[in-house]
Amino acid sequence: MNHLFLQRRARLDQLQRQRGLREKAGVKRPEASVFEQCPACGAAVAKRDLARALYVCPQCGHHHKIGAYLRLSMLLDPHTFQELDEHLVSTDPLQFPGYEEKLEGLRHKTGLTEGVVTARGKVNGRSVVAAVLDSSFIMGSMGIAVGEKVTRAVEYARRQKLPLIIFSASGGARMQEGILSLMQMAKTSAALERFHRSGGLYIACFTNPTTGGVTASFASLGDYTLAEPGALIGFAGPRVIEQTIGQKLPEGFQSAEYLEEHGFIDQIVPRAKLRETITQLLRLHEKGGKLHDS
Amino acid sequence: MIREIESQIADIDKEIAGLGEESGAAQLRRAQLVRDRAELLEACRDLPAGDKVYVARHTGRPGTADFIAALITDFFECKGDRLCREDPSILGGVGFFHGLPVTVIGHRKGKDLKENMACNFGMPSPEGYRKAQRLMRQAEKFRRPILTFVDTPGAYPGLEAEAHGQGEAIASSLALMSALTVPVVCVVIGEGGSGGALALAVANKVLMLENAVYSVLSPEGFASILWKDSSRAHEAAEVMKLTAQDLLALGVVDQVIPEPLGGAHQDPQAVFQAVDRALLDNLQPLLKLRDPAAHRYQKFREMGLRYTTEARKDRT
């Protein structure tokens, strides 16, 4: 026992000496555990401060990417979250080389089963159905499972007569599932059209980044369309456009602000205001509105 | 492979055309050449996917305008989206198909370089899709069935197209088509490139020419995204499952229409006849449907469903 203790002590001393040497040589100590660098302005922000600010950089206001479960915890009232179709996955229709392994690896790494989480819950006491795409899962791309889960959420909302909220974040259709990914665009859009015709309320919110087949389907079909500040939103990706037209894109092209200016977004809403804004829209669609006399 | 065959066939055709008056020697030579030509075409049976991509893009391949000229009488072209622009990369209008008034909409690539440029090589802008939507609503008003022809590398990925809402235009086309109360039949005649193709293809029946291709992205784009090397397009075509036969197996298309050996451009008349027959066969039962929108919804609702499972995840 004593022997082990001494060994450990010796290693600690050694480590401390090395650290001292490195500091003398001007090598920075790793700060990864406490700080996170903002990808937009480069500022090192304490992780605790970043979390408190809902992962919006306190220096520059950049909205960091956040996962689907975190997003839902920000949106929904505590203890109201009920996940839908949690176990629905696709079965590699094209037998695409390496795809199964990639999915398996990502499931372990991210804790997600697929690129979207769908749920029922409450926003300030009002029941809703919500779907959130997660860009950490193959860029939030839409394969069969994502398309099917979104469609089921839309159909569930229609049956239950609940408002629907979808946060999109996606690189588009999932290449590894080929044409069947493309077909999910038609499927989700068809389900939403039915939902609309039965009088359902759909609030769409673009988050960074949303491109390709998701922009060209359910993300663009909201009754109300919101976006987080600075989000990249487009059909073709910026690189593809630059290659096509052979020139650099202007500053701010395809940003949420650019889309608002061009008439495709109702309002840009900072993350801290989203819950409030969504609640406002839900209130505006509650039944039983009456005209007061006074 | 197909390119070499094509150039050999072109040489033979040139030689046949150049053969003089029908002397005995010329006749013999001609017979030999015709046999050679048939043999070369025979090698075009069951082309690999990469070669089909080439055939599907062939400049001599009949396009939407050719199919309309051959299959539709009294065609009246309708231009413009009634908002700001006419986009010639989508051709649409009204005409008779076997005596029945129909609305016809398709991608247009153009026949020569000048037309290609005007039609932006068949890559529509949002205005094109909005024109298509206008014509679909009109078809619904007058209870006309809709025929669509798909032949596009994809929606145009340009600056103005983005500014004018390419994503919104495609999304609303999909939503609109999915709920149309009139029957819709689509034929993929050449290239079916991504969302830009799908925006005209949410149909009750989707037919596809034997050598046409239909995919989530061009093989070049696919190779460049997944392998960072667009020169591996031929290889990408194989793994993508983009041929008519593949898509029939995946449940994405309903019928494959055979083409003459070597591709549609070898004998366009035969292709027009085959497409005419297929359209007639598919349209007739649809006209009796009480709810074409529900039929279409069901069809797309099931896309890929058999490739899902509710398997519990086994996390470690």
Coordinates of C-alpha atoms in Angstrom, one line a residue:
Chain A
M1 CA 0.0 0.0 0.0
N2 CA 2.7 2.4 1.1
H3 CA 4.6 1.4 -2.0
L4 CA 1.7 2.3 -4.3
F5 CA 1.4 5.7 -2.6
L6 CA 5.0 6.5 -3.1
Q7 CA 4.7 5.5 -6.8
R8 CA 1.8 7.8 -7.3
R9 CA 3.6 10.6 -5.5
A10 CA 6.6 10.2 -7.7
R11 CA 4.4 10.4 -10.9
L12 CA 2.7 13.5 -9.6
D13 CA 6.0 15.2 -8.9
Q14 CA 7.2 14.3 -12.4
L15 CA 4.1 15.7 -14.0
Q16 CA 4.4 18.9 -12.0
R17 CA 8.0 19.3 -13.1
Q18 CA 7.0 18.8 -16.8
R19 CA 4.2 21.3 -16.5
G20 CA 6.6 23.8 -14.9
L21 CA 9.1 23.3 -17.7
R22 CA 6.3 23.8 -20.3
E23 CA 5.1 27.0 -18.7
K24 CA 8.6 28.3 -18.7
A25 CA 8.8 27.6 -22.4
G26 CA 5.6 29.5 -23.0
V27 CA 3.4 26.4 -23.7
K28 CA -0.2 27.1 -22.6
R29 CA -1.8 24.8 -20.2
P30 CA -4.8 23.0 -21.7
E31 CA -7.9 24.8 -20.7
A32 CA -10.3 22.4 -22.4
S33 CA -12.0 21.4 -19.3
V34 CA -13.2 24.8 -18.3
F35 CA -13.3 27.0 -21.4
E36 CA -14.7 26.6 -24.8
Q37 CA -13.6 28.6 -27.8
C38 CA -16.3 30.4 -29.7
P39 CA -16.1 29.2 -33.4
A40 CA -17.3 32.7 -34.5
C41 CA -15.2 35.2 -32.6
G42 CA -12.6 32.9 -31.1
A43 CA -13.2 34.1 -27.5
A44 CA -12.5 31.6 -24.8
V45 CA -15.8 31.4 -22.8
A46 CA -16.1 29.6 -19.5
K47 CA -18.3 26.6 -20.2
R48 CA -20.5 27.4 -17.2
D49 CA -21.1 30.9 -18.6
L50 CA -21.9 29.5 -22.0
A51 CA -24.4 27.0 -20.6
R52 CA -26.0 29.8 -18.6
A53 CA -26.4 31.8 -21.8
L54 CA -28.1 28.9 -23.5
Y55 CA -25.0 28.3 -25.6
V56 CA -25.0 31.7 -27.1
C57 CA -21.6 33.4 -27.0
P58 CA -21.7 36.2 -24.5
Q59 CA -19.0 38.1 -26.5
C60 CA -20.4 38.0 -30.0
G61 CA -23.9 36.5 -29.7
H62 CA -23.0 33.5 -31.9
H63 CA -25.6 30.7 -31.4
H64 CA -23.6 27.5 -30.9
K65 CA -25.0 24.3 -32.3
I66 CA -26.9 22.4 -29.6
G67 CA -28.1 18.8 -29.5
A68 CA -31.7 17.8 -29.9
Y69 CA -32.3 16.7 -26.3
L70 CA -30.8 20.0 -25.0
R71 CA -33.0 21.9 -27.3
L72 CA -36.1 20.1 -26.1
S73 CA -35.1 20.7 -22.5
M74 CA -34.9 24.4 -23.3
L75 CA -38.3 24.4 -25.0
L76 CA -40.5 22.1 -22.9
D77 CA -41.7 22.4 -19.3
P78 CA -39.8 20.2 -16.9
H79 CA -41.0 16.6 -16.6
T80 CA -43.4 16.9 -19.6
F81 CA -41.1 15.3 -22.2
Q82 CA -42.4 12.1 -23.7
E83 CA -40.3 10.8 -26.6
L84 CA -42.1 9.4 -29.7
D85 CA -40.7 6.5 -31.9
E86 CA -37.4 6.5 -30.0
H87 CA -36.4 3.2 -31.5
L88 CA -37.2 3.7 -35.1
V89 CA -34.2 3.1 -37.3
S90 CA -33.6 2.3 -41.0
T91 CA -32.0 -0.8 -42.3
D92 CA -29.3 0.2 -44.8
P93 CA -31.5 -0.1 -48.0
L94 CA -28.6 0.3 -50.4
Q95 CA -26.2 -2.0 -48.5
F96 CA -23.9 1.0 -48.6
P97 CA -20.3 0.1 -47.7
G98 CA -19.4 1.1 -44.2
Y99 CA -22.8 2.7 -43.4
E100 CA -24.0 0.3 -40.7
E101 CA -20.7 0.7 -38.8
K102 CA -20.9 4.5 -39.1
L103 CA -24.5 4.5 -37.7
E104 CA -23.5 2.2 -34.9
G105 CA -20.5 4.3 -34.0
L106 CA -22.5 7.5 -34.0
R107 CA -25.2 5.9 -31.8
H108 CA -22.6 5.2 -29.1
K109 CA -20.9 8.6 -29.5
T110 CA -24.0 10.8 -29.5
G111 CA -26.5 8.8 -27.5
L112 CA -29.0 9.4 -30.3
T113 CA -30.7 6.6 -32.3
E114 CA -31.1 8.8 -35.4
G115 CA -30.8 12.4 -36.6
V116 CA -34.1 13.6 -35.2
V117 CA -35.8 13.4 -31.8
T118 CA -39.6 13.7 -31.8
A119 CA -41.6 14.2 -28.6
R120 CA -44.8 15.3 -27.0
G121 CA -44.6 17.8 -24.2
K122 CA -45.8 21.1 -22.9
V123 CA -44.7 24.7 -23.5
N124 CA -45.8 26.9 -20.7
G125 CA -48.6 24.5 -20.0
R126 CA -49.7 24.0 -23.6
S127 CA -49.4 20.6 -25.1
V128 CA -47.4 20.4 -28.3
V129 CA -45.6 17.9 -30.6
A130 CA -42.0 18.8 -31.3
A131 CA -39.3 17.5 -33.6
V132 CA -35.7 18.5 -33.4
L133 CA -33.0 17.6 -35.9
D134 CA -29.5 17.0 -34.5
S135 CA -26.6 18.1 -36.6
S136 CA -24.2 15.8 -34.7
F137 CA -25.8 12.8 -36.4
I138 CA -24.5 12.7 -40.0
M139 CA -25.2 16.4 -40.3
G140 CA -28.8 15.9 -39.3
S141 CA -29.3 14.5 -42.7
M142 CA -32.7 13.0 -43.6
G143 CA -32.8 9.3 -44.4
I144 CA -35.8 7.0 -44.1
A145 CA -35.8 7.0 -40.3
V146 CA -35.7 10.8 -40.0
G147 CA -38.4 11.2 -42.7
E148 CA -40.6 8.5 -41.1
K149 CA -40.2 10.0 -37.6
V150 CA -41.0 13.5 -38.7
T151 CA -44.0 12.1 -40.7
R152 CA -45.3 10.2 -37.7
A153 CA -44.9 13.3 -35.5
V154 CA -47.0 15.3 -38.0
E155 CA -49.6 12.6 -38.2
Y156 CA -49.7 12.3 -34.4
A157 CA -50.2 16.0 -34.1
R158 CA -53.0 15.9 -36.6
R159 CA -54.8 13.0 -34.8
Q160 CA -54.3 14.6 -31.4
K161 CA -55.1 18.1 -32.7
L162 CA -51.9 19.5 -31.2
P163 CA -49.7 22.3 -32.5
L164 CA -46.5 21.2 -34.2
I165 CA -43.0 22.7 -33.7
I166 CA -40.0 21.6 -35.8
F167 CA -36.5 22.8 -35.3
S168 CA -34.5 22.0 -38.4
A169 CA -30.7 21.6 -38.6
S170 CA -29.6 19.5 -41.5
G171 CA -27.2 19.1 -44.4
G172 CA -30.1 17.7 -46.5
A173 CA -30.9 14.3 -47.8
R174 CA -28.8 11.4 -46.5
M175 CA -26.5 10.2 -49.3
Q176 CA -26.1 6.7 -47.9
E177 CA -29.8 5.9 -48.3
G178 CA -29.9 7.3 -51.9
I179 CA -33.2 7.9 -53.6
L180 CA -35.2 6.7 -50.6
S181 CA -33.8 9.8 -48.7
L182 CA -35.1 12.0 -51.6
M183 CA -38.5 10.4 -51.2
Q184 CA -38.7 11.5 -47.6
M185 CA -39.0 15.0 -48.9
A186 CA -42.2 14.1 -50.6
K187 CA -43.5 12.1 -47.7
T188 CA -42.9 14.7 -45.0
S189 CA -44.3 17.5 -47.3
A190 CA -47.4 15.4 -48.1
A191 CA -48.0 14.8 -44.3
L192 CA -47.7 18.5 -43.6
E193 CA -50.1 19.5 -46.4
R194 CA -52.7 17.2 -44.8
F195 CA -51.9 18.6 -41.4
H196 CA -52.4 22.2 -42.8
R197 CA -55.7 21.3 -44.5
S198 CA -57.1 19.9 -41.3
G199 CA -56.3 23.3 -39.6
G200 CA -53.2 22.4 -37.7
L201 CA -50.7 25.0 -36.5
Y202 CA -47.1 24.4 -37.5
I203 CA -44.3 26.6 -36.3
A204 CA -41.1 26.0 -38.2
C205 CA -37.7 27.2 -36.8
F206 CA -34.5 27.2 -38.8
T207 CA -31.3 26.7 -36.9
N208 CA -27.7 26.6 -38.0
P209 CA -27.2 25.1 -40.6
T210 CA -30.2 24.0 -42.6
T211 CA -29.7 23.2 -46.3
G212 CA -30.7 20.9 -49.1
G213 CA -33.6 18.5 -48.9
V214 CA -34.7 19.6 -45.5
T215 CA -34.9 23.3 -46.6
A216 CA -36.7 22.1 -49.7
S217 CA -39.3 20.2 -47.8
F218 CA -40.8 20.4 -44.2
A219 CA -38.6 23.2 -42.9
S220 CA -40.0 25.6 -45.4
L221 CA -43.7 24.7 -44.9
G222 CA -44.5 26.4 -41.6
D223 CA -47.5 28.7 -40.9
Y224 CA -44.9 30.7 -39.1
T225 CA -41.3 30.6 -39.8
L226 CA -38.7 31.6 -37.3
A227 CA -34.9 31.4 -37.4
E228 CA -32.1 31.8 -34.9
P229 CA -29.8 34.7 -35.6
G230 CA -27.0 34.1 -38.0
A231 CA -28.2 30.6 -39.0
L232 CA -27.1 29.4 -42.5
I233 CA -30.2 28.6 -44.5
G234 CA -30.3 27.6 -48.1
F235 CA -31.1 25.0 -50.7
A236 CA -27.6 24.6 -52.3
G237 CA -24.6 24.8 -50.1
P238 CA -22.4 27.8 -50.3
R239 CA -19.5 25.8 -51.8
V240 CA -21.7 24.4 -54.6
I241 CA -22.9 27.8 -55.5
E242 CA -19.4 29.3 -55.6
Q243 CA -18.4 26.5 -57.9
T244 CA -21.4 27.1 -60.1
I245 CA -21.1 30.8 -60.5
G246 CA -17.3 30.9 -60.2
Q247 CA -17.1 33.7 -57.7
K248 CA -17.1 34.4 -54.0
L249 CA -20.4 34.8 -52.3
P250 CA -21.2 38.1 -50.7
E251 CA -20.9 38.5 -47.0
G252 CA -24.0 37.3 -45.1
F253 CA -25.4 35.4 -48.1
Q254 CA -27.9 32.7 -47.0
S255 CA -27.9 33.9 -43.4
A256 CA -31.1 34.1 -41.5
E257 CA -31.0 37.9 -41.8
Y258 CA -30.6 37.6 -45.6
L259 CA -33.7 35.3 -45.8
E260 CA -35.7 37.6 -43.6
E261 CA -34.8 40.4 -46.0
H262 CA -35.9 38.3 -49.0
G263 CA -39.2 37.4 -47.5
F264 CA -38.8 33.8 -46.4
I265 CA -38.8 34.2 -42.6
D266 CA -41.3 35.9 -40.3
Q267 CA -39.0 36.7 -37.5
I268 CA -35.4 36.1 -36.3
V269 CA -35.6 35.2 -32.7
P270 CA -32.6 34.9 -30.3
R271 CA -32.5 31.6 -28.4
A272 CA -33.3 33.2 -25.1
K273 CA -36.6 34.6 -26.6
L274 CA -37.7 31.5 -28.5
R275 CA -39.8 29.9 -25.7
E276 CA -41.5 33.2 -25.2
T277 CA -42.2 33.7 -28.9
I278 CA -43.5 30.2 -29.4
T279 CA -45.8 30.6 -26.4
Q280 CA -47.1 33.8 -27.9
L281 CA -47.9 32.1 -31.1
L282 CA -49.6 29.2 -29.3
R283 CA -51.7 31.7 -27.3
L284 CA -52.7 33.4 -30.5
H285 CA -54.1 30.1 -31.8
E286 CA -56.0 29.0 -28.8
K287 CA -59.7 28.3 -29.3
G288 CA -62.4 30.4 -27.7
G289 CA -61.2 33.9 -28.6
K290 CA -63.9 36.4 -28.0
L291 CA -64.4 40.1 -28.9
H292 CA -64.8 42.1 -25.7
D293 CA -67.4 44.9 -25.5
S294 CA -65.1 47.3 -23.7
Chain B
M1 CA -17.6 1.4 -72.9
I2 CA -20.7 3.0 -74.4
R3 CA -18.7 5.9 -75.6
E4 CA -16.5 3.7 -77.8
I5 CA -19.5 1.9 -79.2
E6 CA -21.1 5.2 -79.9
S7 CA -18.1 6.5 -81.9
Q8 CA -17.8 3.2 -83.8
I9 CA -21.5 3.4 -84.7
A10 CA -21.1 7.0 -85.8
D11 CA -18.2 5.9 -88.1
I12 CA -20.4 3.1 -89.5
D13 CA -23.3 5.5 -90.1
K14 CA -20.9 7.9 -91.8
E15 CA -19.6 5.2 -94.1
I16 CA -23.1 3.9 -94.9
A17 CA -24.1 7.4 -95.9
G18 CA -21.1 7.8 -98.0
L19 CA -21.6 4.5 -99.9
G20 CA -22.1 5.4 -103.6
E21 CA -24.7 4.1 -106.0
E22 CA -25.8 0.5 -105.5
S23 CA -23.0 -1.4 -107.1
G24 CA -22.5 -5.0 -106.1
A25 CA -19.5 -4.2 -103.9
A26 CA -21.4 -1.3 -102.2
Q27 CA -24.3 -3.6 -101.4
L28 CA -22.1 -6.2 -99.9
R29 CA -20.3 -3.6 -97.9
R30 CA -23.6 -2.1 -96.7
A31 CA -24.9 -5.5 -95.6
Q32 CA -21.6 -6.0 -93.6
L33 CA -21.9 -2.6 -92.0
V34 CA -25.5 -3.1 -91.0
R35 CA -24.5 -6.4 -89.4
D36 CA -21.6 -4.8 -87.6
R37 CA -23.9 -2.0 -86.4
A38 CA -26.5 -4.5 -85.0
E39 CA -23.7 -6.4 -83.3
L40 CA -22.4 -3.3 -81.6
L41 CA -25.8 -2.4 -80.4
E42 CA -26.3 -5.9 -79.1
A43 CA -23.4 -5.1 -76.7
C44 CA -25.5 -2.3 -75.2
R45 CA -27.9 -4.7 -73.6
D46 CA -28.0 -4.2 -69.8
L47 CA -25.6 -1.3 -69.6
P48 CA -23.8 -0.7 -66.3
A49 CA -25.1 2.2 -64.2
G50 CA -22.3 4.6 -65.2
D51 CA -23.0 4.1 -68.9
K52 CA -26.7 4.7 -68.3
V53 CA -25.8 8.1 -66.8
Y54 CA -24.1 8.8 -70.1
V55 CA -27.1 7.7 -72.2
A56 CA -29.5 9.5 -70.0
R57 CA -27.6 12.8 -70.6
H58 CA -27.1 12.1 -74.3
T59 CA -27.6 15.3 -76.4
G60 CA -29.6 13.4 -79.0
R61 CA -32.0 12.0 -76.4
P62 CA -35.6 13.0 -76.9
G63 CA -36.6 15.7 -74.4
T64 CA -39.9 17.0 -73.0
A65 CA -40.5 19.1 -76.1
D66 CA -40.1 16.1 -78.4
F67 CA -42.5 14.0 -76.3
I68 CA -45.1 16.8 -76.4
A69 CA -44.7 17.1 -80.1
A70 CA -45.2 13.4 -80.6
L71 CA -47.8 12.6 -78.0
I72 CA -49.9 15.7 -77.5
T73 CA -52.1 17.4 -80.1
D74 CA -53.2 21.1 -80.1
F75 CA -50.6 21.9 -77.5
F76 CA -50.9 25.4 -76.0
E77 CA -47.8 26.5 -74.2
C78 CA -48.4 28.6 -71.0
K79 CA -45.5 30.8 -70.0
G80 CA -44.7 32.7 -66.8
D81 CA -45.2 32.4 -63.1
R82 CA -47.5 35.5 -62.9
L83 CA -45.1 36.9 -60.2
C84 CA -42.0 38.1 -62.1
R85 CA -40.5 35.9 -64.7
E86 CA -40.8 33.2 -67.4
D87 CA -38.4 30.3 -66.8
P88 CA -38.0 28.3 -70.0
S89 CA -36.3 25.4 -68.2
I90 CA -39.8 24.3 -67.4
L91 CA -42.1 23.7 -70.3
G92 CA -45.8 23.6 -69.6
G93 CA -49.2 23.9 -71.2
V94 CA -52.4 22.3 -72.2
G95 CA -53.2 19.8 -75.0
F96 CA -55.1 16.7 -76.0
F97 CA -53.8 13.3 -75.1
H98 CA -55.8 10.7 -77.1
G99 CA -58.6 13.2 -77.2
L100 CA -58.6 14.0 -73.5
P101 CA -57.5 17.5 -72.4
V102 CA -54.5 17.3 -70.1
T103 CA -51.9 19.6 -68.5
V104 CA -48.4 18.7 -69.5
I105 CA -45.3 20.0 -67.5
G106 CA -41.7 18.9 -68.0
H107 CA -38.1 20.0 -67.6
R108 CA -36.6 21.5 -70.8
K109 CA -32.9 21.3 -71.6
G110 CA -33.0 22.6 -75.2
K111 CA -31.8 21.1 -78.4
D112 CA -28.7 23.2 -79.3
L113 CA -26.3 25.3 -77.4
K114 CA -28.4 28.5 -77.8
E115 CA -31.4 26.7 -76.4
N116 CA -29.4 25.0 -73.8
M117 CA -28.3 28.4 -72.5
A118 CA -31.8 29.8 -72.6
C119 CA -33.1 26.8 -70.7
N120 CA -30.1 26.9 -68.3
F121 CA -29.4 23.2 -69.3
G122 CA -32.7 22.2 -67.7
M123 CA -31.9 23.5 -64.3
P124 CA -35.0 25.4 -63.1
S125 CA -35.1 28.5 -61.0
P126 CA -37.8 29.0 -58.3
E127 CA -39.9 30.9 -61.0
G128 CA -40.0 27.7 -63.0
Y129 CA -41.4 25.7 -60.1
R130 CA -43.9 28.5 -59.4
K131 CA -45.1 28.4 -63.0
A132 CA -45.5 24.6 -62.6
Q133 CA -47.6 25.2 -59.5
R134 CA -49.7 27.7 -61.3
L135 CA -50.4 25.2 -64.1
M136 CA -51.2 22.4 -61.6
R137 CA -53.8 24.6 -59.8
Q138 CA -55.3 25.4 -63.2
A139 CA -55.4 21.7 -64.1
E140 CA -57.2 21.1 -60.8
K141 CA -59.7 23.8 -61.5
F142 CA -60.6 22.3 -64.9
R143 CA -60.4 18.7 -63.7
R144 CA -57.7 17.9 -66.1
P145 CA -55.2 15.0 -65.4
I146 CA -51.5 16.1 -65.3
L147 CA -48.7 14.4 -67.2
T148 CA -45.1 15.4 -66.2
F149 CA -41.8 14.6 -67.8
V150 CA -38.7 14.7 -65.7
D151 CA -35.3 15.5 -67.2
T152 CA -33.1 17.8 -65.1
P153 CA -29.6 17.7 -63.6
G154 CA -31.2 19.4 -60.6
A155 CA -32.6 22.7 -59.5
Y156 CA -30.2 25.6 -60.3
P157 CA -27.7 26.2 -57.5
G158 CA -27.2 29.9 -58.2
L159 CA -27.2 33.1 -56.3
E160 CA -30.4 34.5 -57.6
A161 CA -32.2 31.2 -57.3
E162 CA -31.3 31.1 -53.6
A163 CA -32.3 34.7 -53.1
H164 CA -35.7 33.9 -54.7
G165 CA -36.3 30.9 -52.5
Q166 CA -35.3 27.7 -54.3
G167 CA -36.0 25.7 -51.2
E168 CA -39.4 27.2 -50.6
A169 CA -40.4 26.7 -54.3
I170 CA -39.5 23.0 -54.2
A171 CA -41.1 22.4 -50.8
S172 CA -44.4 24.1 -51.8
S173 CA -44.4 22.2 -55.1
L174 CA -44.1 18.9 -53.2
A175 CA -46.9 19.9 -50.8
L176 CA -49.2 21.0 -53.6
M177 CA -48.6 18.0 -55.8
S178 CA -49.2 15.6 -52.9
A179 CA -52.7 16.9 -52.5
L180 CA -53.8 17.4 -56.1
T181 CA -57.3 16.1 -56.6
V182 CA -56.7 15.1 -60.3
P183 CA -54.6 12.1 -61.4
V184 CA -50.9 12.7 -62.1
V185 CA -48.6 10.5 -64.1
C186 CA -44.9 11.2 -64.3
V187 CA -42.3 9.8 -66.7
V188 CA -38.6 10.1 -65.9
I189 CA -37.3 10.4 -69.4
G190 CA -33.7 11.4 -68.9
E191 CA -32.0 12.7 -65.8
G192 CA -33.9 12.8 -62.5
G193 CA -31.6 15.0 -60.4
S194 CA -32.5 15.4 -56.8
G195 CA -35.2 17.7 -55.4
G196 CA -35.4 19.6 -58.7
A197 CA -36.7 16.4 -60.3
L198 CA -38.9 15.4 -57.4
A199 CA -40.7 18.7 -57.5
L200 CA -42.5 17.4 -60.7
A201 CA -42.6 13.8 -59.7
V202 CA -45.0 13.4 -56.8
A203 CA -47.4 11.4 -59.0
N204 CA -49.9 8.6 -58.7
K205 CA -47.8 6.6 -61.1
V206 CA -44.1 7.2 -61.7
L207 CA -42.8 5.5 -64.9
M208 CA -39.2 5.5 -66.0
L209 CA -37.4 4.9 -69.3
E210 CA -35.0 2.0 -69.2
N211 CA -31.9 4.1 -69.5
A212 CA -33.1 7.1 -67.5
V213 CA -31.5 7.7 -64.0
Y214 CA -33.1 9.2 -60.9
S215 CA -31.0 9.9 -57.8
V216 CA -30.6 11.9 -54.6
L217 CA -27.7 13.8 -56.2
S218 CA -25.6 13.6 -59.4
P219 CA -23.0 10.9 -59.3
E220 CA -20.3 13.6 -59.5
G221 CA -21.7 15.4 -56.5
F222 CA -22.1 12.2 -54.6
A223 CA -18.5 11.1 -55.2
S224 CA -17.3 14.6 -54.3
I225 CA -19.2 14.7 -51.0
L226 CA -18.6 11.1 -49.8
W227 CA -15.1 10.5 -51.2
K228 CA -13.9 14.1 -51.9
D229 CA -13.2 13.0 -55.5
S230 CA -15.8 13.8 -58.3
S231 CA -13.8 11.8 -60.8
R232 CA -15.1 8.6 -59.2
A233 CA -18.6 9.4 -60.6
H234 CA -18.7 6.1 -62.5
E235 CA -18.1 4.1 -59.3
A236 CA -20.6 6.3 -57.5
A237 CA -23.3 5.5 -60.1
E238 CA -22.9 1.8 -59.2
V239 CA -23.4 2.2 -55.5
M240 CA -26.1 4.8 -55.6
K241 CA -28.8 2.5 -57.1
L242 CA -30.0 5.1 -59.6
T243 CA -31.1 2.9 -62.6
A244 CA -34.7 2.2 -63.5
Q245 CA -34.3 -1.4 -62.5
D246 CA -32.9 -0.5 -59.1
L247 CA -35.7 2.0 -58.4
L248 CA -38.3 -0.5 -59.4
A249 CA -36.9 -2.9 -56.9
L250 CA -36.8 -0.2 -54.2
G251 CA -40.5 0.6 -54.9
V252 CA -39.7 4.2 -56.1
V253 CA -41.0 3.7 -59.7
D254 CA -44.0 1.7 -60.8
Q255 CA -43.0 0.7 -64.3
V256 CA -39.9 0.6 -66.5
I257 CA -40.4 1.5 -70.2
P258 CA -38.0 -0.4 -72.5
E259 CA -35.8 1.6 -74.9
P260 CA -34.2 0.5 -78.2
L261 CA -30.8 -0.9 -77.9
G262 CA -28.2 1.7 -77.4
G263 CA -30.7 4.2 -75.9
A264 CA -33.7 6.3 -76.9
H265 CA -31.7 8.5 -79.3
Q266 CA -31.1 5.4 -81.6
D267 CA -34.8 5.3 -82.4
P268 CA -37.0 8.1 -80.9
Q269 CA -40.1 7.0 -82.7
A270 CA -40.1 3.6 -81.0
V271 CA -39.7 5.4 -77.6
F272 CA -42.6 7.8 -78.3
Q273 CA -44.8 4.8 -79.1
A274 CA -43.7 2.9 -75.9
V275 CA -44.3 6.0 -73.7
D276 CA -47.6 6.7 -75.4
R277 CA -48.8 3.2 -74.6
A278 CA -47.5 3.3 -71.0
L279 CA -49.2 6.6 -70.3
L280 CA -52.5 5.4 -71.7
D281 CA -52.3 2.2 -69.7
N282 CA -51.5 4.0 -66.5
L283 CA -53.9 6.9 -66.9
Q284 CA -57.0 4.9 -67.7
P285 CA -57.4 3.2 -64.3
L286 CA -56.5 6.5 -62.5
L287 CA -59.3 8.3 -64.2
K288 CA -61.7 6.0 -62.4
L289 CA -60.2 6.7 -58.9
R290 CA -62.5 8.4 -56.6
D291 CA -59.7 10.1 -54.5
P292 CA -56.5 10.4 -56.5
A293 CA -55.0 12.5 -53.6
A294 CA -55.5 9.7 -51.1
H295 CA -54.0 7.2 -53.6
R296 CA -50.9 9.4 -54.0
Y297 CA -50.5 10.1 -50.3
Q298 CA -50.6 6.3 -49.6
K299 CA -48.0 5.7 -52.3
F300 CA -45.5 8.3 -50.9
R301 CA -46.4 7.5 -47.3
E302 CA -44.9 4.0 -47.8
M303 CA -41.6 5.1 -49.4
G304 CA -38.8 3.3 -47.6
L305 CA -41.2 2.0 -44.9
R306 CA -40.1 -1.5 -45.4
Y307 CA -36.5 -0.5 -44.7
T308 CA -37.2 0.6 -41.1
T309 CA -37.3 -1.3 -37.9
E310 CA -38.3 -0.6 -34.3
A311 CA -35.3 -2.5 -33.0
R312 CA -34.2 -1.5 -29.6
K313 CA -30.9 0.1 -29.6
D314 CA -28.3 -1.8 -27.7
R315 CA -26.0 0.7 -26.1
T316 CA -23.0 -0.4 -24.2

